[in-house]
Amino acid sequence: LELNGRVLGEKPTTRAEEFKAVFTVPYVPGELKATGLSGGRPVETCVLRTAGPAARLQVTLDRKLYRANGQDLAYVTVQAVDENGAWQPTATPRVTFSLEGDGTLAGVGSGDLTSFDSYQGPERTLFQGRALAVVRLGSNPGRITLTVTAPGLPSTTVSLHSVKP
């Protein structure tokens, strides 16, 4: 295990250790790198990096094409990311969703169990830097544009494409 290029230690991960290595690591911004070794040679690497301040919103669709049948749902994930595209889990801006085209905003959520926001409203505060919008596609094929805005961050737009089933 390495923290910012400095080796913190090496531990076996055999059946006796239940295939895990446990380290106590002080918090320091930067890079934590775990390398799995077999016979002294690297076989697997996992890297975690500290995220910087939220710089933009990243939108991800659950798939590329949707059915224009009035029932199909698109699940759109929104997350705050830093300038390098790393997820920023402490970002909590309030995001607003708006749609253009033949579709409706079926619901929004963030996983925050303490929130009193309506699941059917167009706004949601990010929880752990993330939120989800559910868009119900209409019956007319074509493009639906979803725009997501948040104070202090540039707005982002994504297009959903629907076809006749």
PDB file of C-alpha atoms in Angstrom:
ATOM      1  CA  LEU A   1       0.000   0.000   0.000  1.00  0.00           C
ATOM      2  CA  GLU A   2       1.378   3.410  -1.000  1.00  0.00           C
ATOM      3  CA  LEU A   3       0.284   6.904   0.023  1.00  0.00           C
ATOM      4  CA  ASN A   4       1.524   9.650  -2.287  1.00  0.00           C
ATOM      5  CA  GLY A   5       4.351   7.401  -3.507  1.00  0.00           C
ATOM      6  CA  ARG A   6       5.502   6.392   0.003  1.00  0.00           C
ATOM      7  CA  VAL A   7       5.159   2.694   0.875  1.00  0.00           C
ATOM      8  CA  LEU A   8       3.028   2.223   3.994  1.00  0.00           C
ATOM      9  CA  GLY A   9       3.437  -1.519   4.169  1.00  0.00           C
ATOM     10  CA  GLU A  10       2.856  -4.911   2.662  1.00  0.00           C
ATOM     11  CA  LYS A  11       0.593  -7.643   4.060  1.00  0.00           C
ATOM     12  CA  PRO A  12      -0.412 -11.124   2.910  1.00  0.00           C
ATOM     13  CA  THR A  13      -3.980 -11.801   1.803  1.00  0.00           C
ATOM     14  CA  THR A  14      -4.244 -15.555   2.182  1.00  0.00           C
ATOM     15  CA  ARG A  15      -7.147 -17.634   3.447  1.00  0.00           C
ATOM     16  CA  ALA A  16      -5.827 -17.118   7.006  1.00  0.00           C
ATOM     17  CA  GLU A  17      -6.379 -13.334   6.584  1.00  0.00           C
ATOM     18  CA  GLU A  18      -9.751 -13.971   4.891  1.00  0.00           C
ATOM     19  CA  PHE A  19      -8.198 -12.612   1.669  1.00  0.00           C
ATOM     20  CA  LYS A  20      -7.942  -9.052   2.987  1.00  0.00           C
ATOM     21  CA  ALA A  21      -5.278  -6.703   4.265  1.00  0.00           C
ATOM     22  CA  VAL A  22      -6.165  -4.067   6.856  1.00  0.00           C
ATOM     23  CA  PHE A  23      -4.123  -0.891   7.230  1.00  0.00           C
ATOM     24  CA  THR A  24      -4.555   2.193   9.410  1.00  0.00           C
ATOM     25  CA  VAL A  25      -3.933   5.130   7.106  1.00  0.00           C
ATOM     26  CA  PRO A  26      -3.858   8.792   8.161  1.00  0.00           C
ATOM     27  CA  TYR A  27      -5.886  11.129   5.971  1.00  0.00           C
ATOM     28  CA  VAL A  28      -3.648  13.050   3.632  1.00  0.00           C
ATOM     29  CA  PRO A  29      -4.873  14.521   0.336  1.00  0.00           C
ATOM     30  CA  GLY A  30      -3.372  12.879  -2.707  1.00  0.00           C
ATOM     31  CA  GLU A  31      -3.203   9.336  -4.012  1.00  0.00           C
ATOM     32  CA  LEU A  32      -3.663   6.009  -2.237  1.00  0.00           C
ATOM     33  CA  LYS A  33      -2.485   3.058  -4.303  1.00  0.00           C
ATOM     34  CA  ALA A  34      -2.978  -0.620  -3.504  1.00  0.00           C
ATOM     35  CA  THR A  35      -1.046  -3.139  -5.578  1.00  0.00           C
ATOM     36  CA  GLY A  36      -1.762  -6.858  -5.512  1.00  0.00           C
ATOM     37  CA  LEU A  37       1.364  -8.980  -5.844  1.00  0.00           C
ATOM     38  CA  SER A  38       1.742 -12.616  -6.833  1.00  0.00           C
ATOM     39  CA  GLY A  39       5.205 -14.087  -6.625  1.00  0.00           C
ATOM     40  CA  GLY A  40       6.559 -10.585  -6.030  1.00  0.00           C
ATOM     41  CA  ARG A  41       5.119  -9.305  -9.328  1.00  0.00           C
ATOM     42  CA  PRO A  42       2.260  -6.770  -9.621  1.00  0.00           C
ATOM     43  CA  VAL A  43      -0.973  -8.371 -10.871  1.00  0.00           C
ATOM     44  CA  GLU A  44      -3.600  -5.789  -9.902  1.00  0.00           C
ATOM     45  CA  THR A  45      -3.657  -2.102  -8.945  1.00  0.00           C
ATOM     46  CA  CYS A  46      -6.364   0.119  -7.487  1.00  0.00           C
ATOM     47  CA  VAL A  47      -5.882   3.878  -7.068  1.00  0.00           C
ATOM     48  CA  LEU A  48      -7.973   6.385  -5.095  1.00  0.00           C
ATOM     49  CA  ARG A  49      -7.360  10.115  -5.560  1.00  0.00           C
ATOM     50  CA  THR A  50      -8.598  13.046  -3.512  1.00  0.00           C
ATOM     51  CA  ALA A  51     -11.122  15.097  -5.462  1.00  0.00           C
ATOM     52  CA  GLY A  52     -10.785  18.853  -5.704  1.00  0.00           C
ATOM     53  CA  PRO A  53     -13.686  21.291  -5.381  1.00  0.00           C
ATOM     54  CA  ALA A  54     -16.732  20.703  -7.571  1.00  0.00           C
ATOM     55  CA  ALA A  55     -16.132  22.296 -10.975  1.00  0.00           C
ATOM     56  CA  ARG A  56     -19.012  20.931 -13.058  1.00  0.00           C
ATOM     57  CA  LEU A  57     -21.927  18.529 -13.235  1.00  0.00           C
ATOM     58  CA  GLN A  58     -21.518  15.241 -15.056  1.00  0.00           C
ATOM     59  CA  VAL A  59     -24.632  13.588 -16.500  1.00  0.00           C
ATOM     60  CA  THR A  60     -24.809   9.897 -17.401  1.00  0.00           C
ATOM     61  CA  LEU A  61     -27.652   8.118 -19.212  1.00  0.00           C
ATOM     62  CA  ASP A  62     -28.533   4.522 -18.412  1.00  0.00           C
ATOM     63  CA  ARG A  63     -28.529   3.635 -22.145  1.00  0.00           C
ATOM     64  CA  LYS A  64     -28.339   5.170 -25.614  1.00  0.00           C
ATOM     65  CA  LEU A  65     -31.793   4.546 -27.120  1.00  0.00           C
ATOM     66  CA  TYR A  66     -35.272   4.704 -25.648  1.00  0.00           C
ATOM     67  CA  ARG A  67     -38.692   3.574 -26.864  1.00  0.00           C
ATOM     68  CA  ALA A  68     -41.215   6.274 -27.774  1.00  0.00           C
ATOM     69  CA  ASN A  69     -44.162   4.403 -26.272  1.00  0.00           C
ATOM     70  CA  GLY A  70     -45.260   6.736 -23.476  1.00  0.00           C
ATOM     71  CA  GLN A  71     -44.005   4.290 -20.848  1.00  0.00           C
ATOM     72  CA  ASP A  72     -40.234   3.926 -21.260  1.00  0.00           C
ATOM     73  CA  LEU A  73     -38.118   5.449 -18.503  1.00  0.00           C
ATOM     74  CA  ALA A  74     -34.650   6.979 -18.713  1.00  0.00           C
ATOM     75  CA  TYR A  75     -32.537   7.005 -15.558  1.00  0.00           C
ATOM     76  CA  VAL A  76     -30.178   9.971 -15.606  1.00  0.00           C
ATOM     77  CA  THR A  77     -27.419  10.174 -13.001  1.00  0.00           C
ATOM     78  CA  VAL A  78     -26.018  13.583 -12.094  1.00  0.00           C
ATOM     79  CA  GLN A  79     -22.831  13.936 -10.105  1.00  0.00           C
ATOM     80  CA  ALA A  80     -20.574  16.794  -9.146  1.00  0.00           C
ATOM     81  CA  VAL A  81     -17.000  16.331 -10.362  1.00  0.00           C
ATOM     82  CA  ASP A  82     -13.775  18.273  -9.984  1.00  0.00           C
ATOM     83  CA  GLU A  83     -11.754  19.780 -12.840  1.00  0.00           C
ATOM     84  CA  ASN A  84     -10.205  16.343 -13.548  1.00  0.00           C
ATOM     85  CA  GLY A  85     -13.560  14.553 -13.652  1.00  0.00           C
ATOM     86  CA  ALA A  86     -13.184  12.948 -10.211  1.00  0.00           C
ATOM     87  CA  TRP A  87     -16.431  12.534  -8.270  1.00  0.00           C
ATOM     88  CA  GLN A  88     -16.734  15.119  -5.482  1.00  0.00           C
ATOM     89  CA  PRO A  89     -18.733  13.361  -2.708  1.00  0.00           C
ATOM     90  CA  THR A  90     -19.006  16.414  -0.431  1.00  0.00           C
ATOM     91  CA  ALA A  91     -20.648  18.669  -3.044  1.00  0.00           C
ATOM     92  CA  THR A  92     -24.223  19.593  -2.093  1.00  0.00           C
ATOM     93  CA  PRO A  93     -25.505  22.166  -4.590  1.00  0.00           C
ATOM     94  CA  ARG A  94     -29.208  22.290  -5.355  1.00  0.00           C
ATOM     95  CA  VAL A  95     -29.760  21.168  -8.948  1.00  0.00           C
ATOM     96  CA  THR A  96     -32.673  22.058 -11.199  1.00  0.00           C
ATOM     97  CA  PHE A  97     -33.856  19.828 -14.052  1.00  0.00           C
ATOM     98  CA  SER A  98     -35.678  21.118 -17.141  1.00  0.00           C
ATOM     99  CA  LEU A  99     -36.910  19.198 -20.190  1.00  0.00           C
ATOM    100  CA  GLU A 100     -37.554  20.098 -23.813  1.00  0.00           C
ATOM    101  CA  GLY A 101     -39.288  17.605 -26.084  1.00  0.00           C
ATOM    102  CA  ASP A 102     -41.866  14.833 -25.725  1.00  0.00           C
ATOM    103  CA  GLY A 103     -41.152  13.633 -22.221  1.00  0.00           C
ATOM    104  CA  THR A 104     -41.889  14.394 -18.596  1.00  0.00           C
ATOM    105  CA  LEU A 105     -39.862  14.434 -15.427  1.00  0.00           C
ATOM    106  CA  ALA A 106     -41.284  11.391 -13.618  1.00  0.00           C
ATOM    107  CA  GLY A 107     -39.193  11.862 -10.486  1.00  0.00           C
ATOM    108  CA  VAL A 108     -35.977  13.031  -8.890  1.00  0.00           C
ATOM    109  CA  GLY A 109     -34.077  11.686  -5.917  1.00  0.00           C
ATOM    110  CA  SER A 110     -30.719  11.706  -4.228  1.00  0.00           C
ATOM    111  CA  GLY A 111     -30.767   8.969  -1.613  1.00  0.00           C
ATOM    112  CA  ASP A 112     -30.891  11.514   1.214  1.00  0.00           C
ATOM    113  CA  LEU A 113     -33.344   9.986   3.695  1.00  0.00           C
ATOM    114  CA  THR A 114     -33.511  13.236   5.687  1.00  0.00           C
ATOM    115  CA  SER A 115     -34.735  15.321   2.724  1.00  0.00           C
ATOM    116  CA  PHE A 116     -38.319  16.584   2.659  1.00  0.00           C
ATOM    117  CA  ASP A 117     -38.127  17.501  -1.058  1.00  0.00           C
ATOM    118  CA  SER A 118     -40.842  16.115  -3.305  1.00  0.00           C
ATOM    119  CA  TYR A 119     -39.783  13.282  -5.572  1.00  0.00           C
ATOM    120  CA  GLN A 120     -41.901  14.883  -8.296  1.00  0.00           C
ATOM    121  CA  GLY A 121     -40.431  18.386  -8.194  1.00  0.00           C
ATOM    122  CA  PRO A 122     -37.823  19.657 -10.661  1.00  0.00           C
ATOM    123  CA  GLU A 123     -35.193  20.332  -7.953  1.00  0.00           C
ATOM    124  CA  ARG A 124     -33.037  18.275  -5.634  1.00  0.00           C
ATOM    125  CA  THR A 125     -30.006  18.878  -3.446  1.00  0.00           C
ATOM    126  CA  LEU A 126     -27.140  16.549  -4.294  1.00  0.00           C
ATOM    127  CA  PHE A 127     -26.445  13.966  -1.611  1.00  0.00           C
ATOM    128  CA  GLN A 128     -22.890  12.672  -1.475  1.00  0.00           C
ATOM    129  CA  GLY A 129     -22.409  14.612  -4.708  1.00  0.00           C
ATOM    130  CA  ARG A 130     -25.110  12.726  -6.642  1.00  0.00           C
ATOM    131  CA  ALA A 131     -28.749  12.768  -7.712  1.00  0.00           C
ATOM    132  CA  LEU A 132     -30.977  10.828 -10.097  1.00  0.00           C
ATOM    133  CA  ALA A 133     -33.639  12.078 -12.494  1.00  0.00           C
ATOM    134  CA  VAL A 134     -36.196   9.740 -14.063  1.00  0.00           C
ATOM    135  CA  VAL A 135     -37.592  10.862 -17.419  1.00  0.00           C
ATOM    136  CA  ARG A 136     -40.731   9.266 -18.903  1.00  0.00           C
ATOM    137  CA  LEU A 137     -40.492   9.224 -22.688  1.00  0.00           C
ATOM    138  CA  GLY A 138     -43.506  10.360 -24.707  1.00  0.00           C
ATOM    139  CA  SER A 139     -45.111   8.632 -27.688  1.00  0.00           C
ATOM    140  CA  ASN A 140     -43.399  10.723 -30.373  1.00  0.00           C
ATOM    141  CA  PRO A 141     -39.942   9.585 -31.470  1.00  0.00           C
ATOM    142  CA  GLY A 142     -37.148  12.116 -31.489  1.00  0.00           C
ATOM    143  CA  ARG A 143     -34.901  14.010 -29.143  1.00  0.00           C
ATOM    144  CA  ILE A 144     -35.574  15.108 -25.592  1.00  0.00           C
ATOM    145  CA  THR A 145     -33.142  17.551 -24.053  1.00  0.00           C
ATOM    146  CA  LEU A 146     -32.515  17.519 -20.309  1.00  0.00           C
ATOM    147  CA  THR A 147     -30.720  20.536 -18.847  1.00  0.00           C
ATOM    148  CA  VAL A 148     -29.277  20.456 -15.335  1.00  0.00           C
ATOM    149  CA  THR A 149     -28.265  23.659 -13.567  1.00  0.00           C
ATOM    150  CA  ALA A 150     -26.765  24.446 -10.167  1.00  0.00           C
ATOM    151  CA  PRO A 151     -25.612  27.722  -8.617  1.00  0.00           C
ATOM    152  CA  GLY A 152     -21.904  28.331  -9.126  1.00  0.00           C
ATOM    153  CA  LEU A 153     -21.467  25.524 -11.676  1.00  0.00           C
ATOM    154  CA  PRO A 154     -21.863  25.564 -15.449  1.00  0.00           C
ATOM    155  CA  SER A 155     -25.139  24.057 -16.676  1.00  0.00           C
ATOM    156  CA  THR A 156     -25.000  20.794 -18.575  1.00  0.00           C
ATOM    157  CA  THR A 157     -27.290  19.329 -21.204  1.00  0.00           C
ATOM    158  CA  VAL A 158     -27.863  15.796 -22.398  1.00  0.00           C
ATOM    159  CA  SER A 159     -30.010  14.466 -25.247  1.00  0.00           C
ATOM    160  CA  LEU A 160     -32.182  11.381 -24.988  1.00  0.00           C
ATOM    161  CA  HIS A 161     -33.089   9.752 -28.311  1.00  0.00           C
ATOM    162  CA  SER A 162     -36.303   7.789 -28.653  1.00  0.00           C
ATOM    163  CA  VAL A 163     -37.517   5.593 -31.516  1.00  0.00           C
ATOM    164  CA  LYS A 164     -40.822   3.919 -32.306  1.00  0.00           C
ATOM    165  CA  PRO A 165     -40.949   0.448 -30.740  1.00  0.00           C
TER     166      PRO A 165
END
